[in-house]
Amino acid sequence: MVQTRILDVPLTLKEGRDCERCVGRLRDSLLEVNGVQSADVDLASSTLTLVYDPSLVALETVERRAEEIGAELGATIAHRIVPLAGMDCPDCAAKVEKAVLKLPGVLSAQVSFTASRMVVEYQADRVSLDQIVGRVRSLGYGAAERGEPEETPSVWQRHKLAISTGVSGLALTVGVAAQHLGAPQAAVDACYAAAMLAGAYYMARGAVASVMAAAFDTNFLMLLAAIGAVGIGQWAEGALVIFLFSLGSTLESYTTERTRSAIRRLMQLAPEKATLVANGVREDVPVREIAVGDVVLVRPGSRLPVDGVVVAGSSAVDESPITGESMPIEKGEGDEVYAGSINQTGALHVRATKAYEDTALARIVHLVEEAQALKAPSQRFTEQFGRIYTPTVIGVALVLGLVVPLVAGNFHAWFPRSLTLLVVACPCALVISTPVAIAAAIARAARMGVLIKGGAYLEQMGGLRVAAFDKTGTLTTGKPSVAEVVAFGESSAREVLRAAASVEALSEHPIAAAVVAASRERGLVLQEAKGFTAEPGRGAFAVVEGTPYWVGSVSSLAGSGVDLSPAKGIIEEWQRKGQTVVLVASGRWLIGALAVQDTVRPNAPRAIQQLRAVGIRRIVMLTGDEDATAASVAASLGLDEYRARLLPAEKVDAVNALQEQYGRVLMVGDGINDAPALAAATVGVAMGATGTGVALETADVALMSDDLTRLPAAIALSRQAMAIVRQNVAFACAVVLMLVLTTLTTGLRLSAGVLGHEGSALLVILNGMRLLSGRRVAAEASLAKPESTAHRPQCRGGTRLSHQPGRRGGRSTP
């Protein structure tokens, strides 16, 4: 009879248990054992489930083989995320990858220019991390070895490219002015030379590195074009080519630099020190020294330093940075808490259940690092074209200038033609066709309040068809508010709200603040409350104008003997809608109820309509909140689907599943818990004004305000920008082809070649600058109209929300 056995993955696969390649190796090796029918690894629970036939193989044999394979993988296969420095261009990623992959024993190397990280997998018995780091450093880039802290860049390091671009532009401007004013040609050429030297320094470094890596990139192409222009006396052209390319590199550098600080900001969520409690003595120690089983004291207002279980105390804990839960959760003895959560009201004693490196927060950091590093930037068409085109043209020019004159004679006729070929063959218009349009689009987006962190993300936005949204803080405000007040008996709704607010005015709970805010919005005058007492998780009691009032949850009032029968229907209705129910009683008599909920952003419905208008076919909500709350929000916005109760790693899984099913996926979020999903999505978008720094830095695109309607406008802008890029590329290729063919066949005067070359570049620039007007973008963004058919959200594994029950029993506020 076939039997099933569950083994512990951490014991079996000691290192790299989160690596899919090692998981695959372990699974494939076990399936080779006679009698093993299946081997499935669940990374979420860190377990290995084996199905085997005991008549063919003993359990001990299978377990021993699993441990041997795991030990072998752990001893030979190593995985590292290596921080990099000095990557000033997207081509740097390809250079480093190619160089590292040449090392014997390196199995894979993927580099992210935007994240400045390298994920490398290697055989530790054949190559060391020091050798890998040494190879990276030999190319002129920085790389941190194991245990080394990342260096904080100086002001010069952060702005060196912009400074060199500025100096280049200034020298170029002076040269043009001097030429128009009739200055000596030597002085004019000196200005152009200064412009080239200032702008080409970092370009030359990249070109040298590309030659060392046997890859001719855009740096090499532009530098060779400038040298060729100077060789035939066209100093102004050489200076202009270098300045424009340097300017584009500067803009891209600034849009990606902020992303590189995301990991540091993530780690800052956990406090550096924790208050360790041992034998009645309290001592502040580094959080990394907290071991499993240690007890720490967490004071009100402090962040939890470790994952653990509450052993003493009670408090409301804000877990939204980790789980996405919209409301603070009451925690008491035996409840689980997470590092990075915020303790709000009371002191807690927490026993650590995980080491610092294994906390949920550390896991989020790892997910973000890996997802960003694995997302290598897409290679531009012009760069791919240049890898083939540039060596070919150089070879043709050499043949034309050196070989042909030796065979056919007439050196003075063929050598100048080869120089002209270098000038007209340099695809300047082609190379700047993409960055000019992208720079214009990024500038236009910035004026719209949208920060797009590089051309790759602008390009990807144009092909999006699926959008996924976080709920709390993204589609909703993230702050509780009173949605409805119902009175029972002789009391009015305003009297119920005033009594509740008078009691809650002395409480620090977020729901209490929402009740007080609702009373002030309605112009109610609060009365002094006496004898105030509060019980965490139950509610608050006070005497107002001689009348005792109890404000609390359904369970607390029911446990106090209050008759809840008048509110039974309304309680069930509100709970189905995902609203928090707050009851108000006077003595043992229920006088009213309040529905508290996270409010949908006012602009969210229109944003959803506009997204559909610009071509987004499916819109999904991913949230850590409860199913009922998620269903209510999804229904009110007309979403196609929602997935509730998701942890950060599960959000990543959901994004990956959407990508497999629909292709490119847009993810919009604002919290720390959204950071891994933002990094895993094709394009991650963070809410700027309300989003946390980590979500903002991790994302590829940031909305600098709470206005979600700017997102569909950015998508429309992306599509227009990519249409202009295609126009520019087609036009530039046609011009280059015409000039090259003319030079090779009938010959072309240098002046005509320069005129055609510069004219095409000018037209490409002007076409790209059309994006700055934004007229068409505004028109496309305003196409959205109310949907004629309401969307009914689907919950994977849950219920379909299709019904709005009527109000029962009681009087509601208008």
Coordinates of C-alpha atoms in Angstrom, one line a residue, residues 488 547-551 556-566 583-592:
F488 CA -33.1 52.0 19.4
T547 CA -26.2 58.6 32.9
P548 CA -23.9 55.6 32.7
Y549 CA -22.9 54.5 29.2
W550 CA -21.1 51.5 27.9
V551 CA -19.5 51.6 24.4
S556 CA -18.4 42.7 25.3
L557 CA -21.9 44.0 25.7
A558 CA -23.5 40.6 25.3
G559 CA -21.2 39.3 28.0
S560 CA -22.3 42.1 30.3
G561 CA -26.0 41.1 30.1
V562 CA -27.2 43.7 27.6
D563 CA -30.2 42.6 25.5
L564 CA -29.0 42.8 21.9
S565 CA -32.2 41.5 20.3
P566 CA -33.2 44.9 18.9
L583 CA -22.8 49.2 20.4
V584 CA -23.9 51.8 22.9
A585 CA -25.8 50.8 26.0
S586 CA -27.2 52.7 29.0
G587 CA -27.2 50.3 31.9
R588 CA -28.6 47.1 30.6
W589 CA -30.5 48.7 27.8
L590 CA -29.2 49.0 24.2
I591 CA -29.8 52.5 22.9
G592 CA -27.8 52.4 19.6

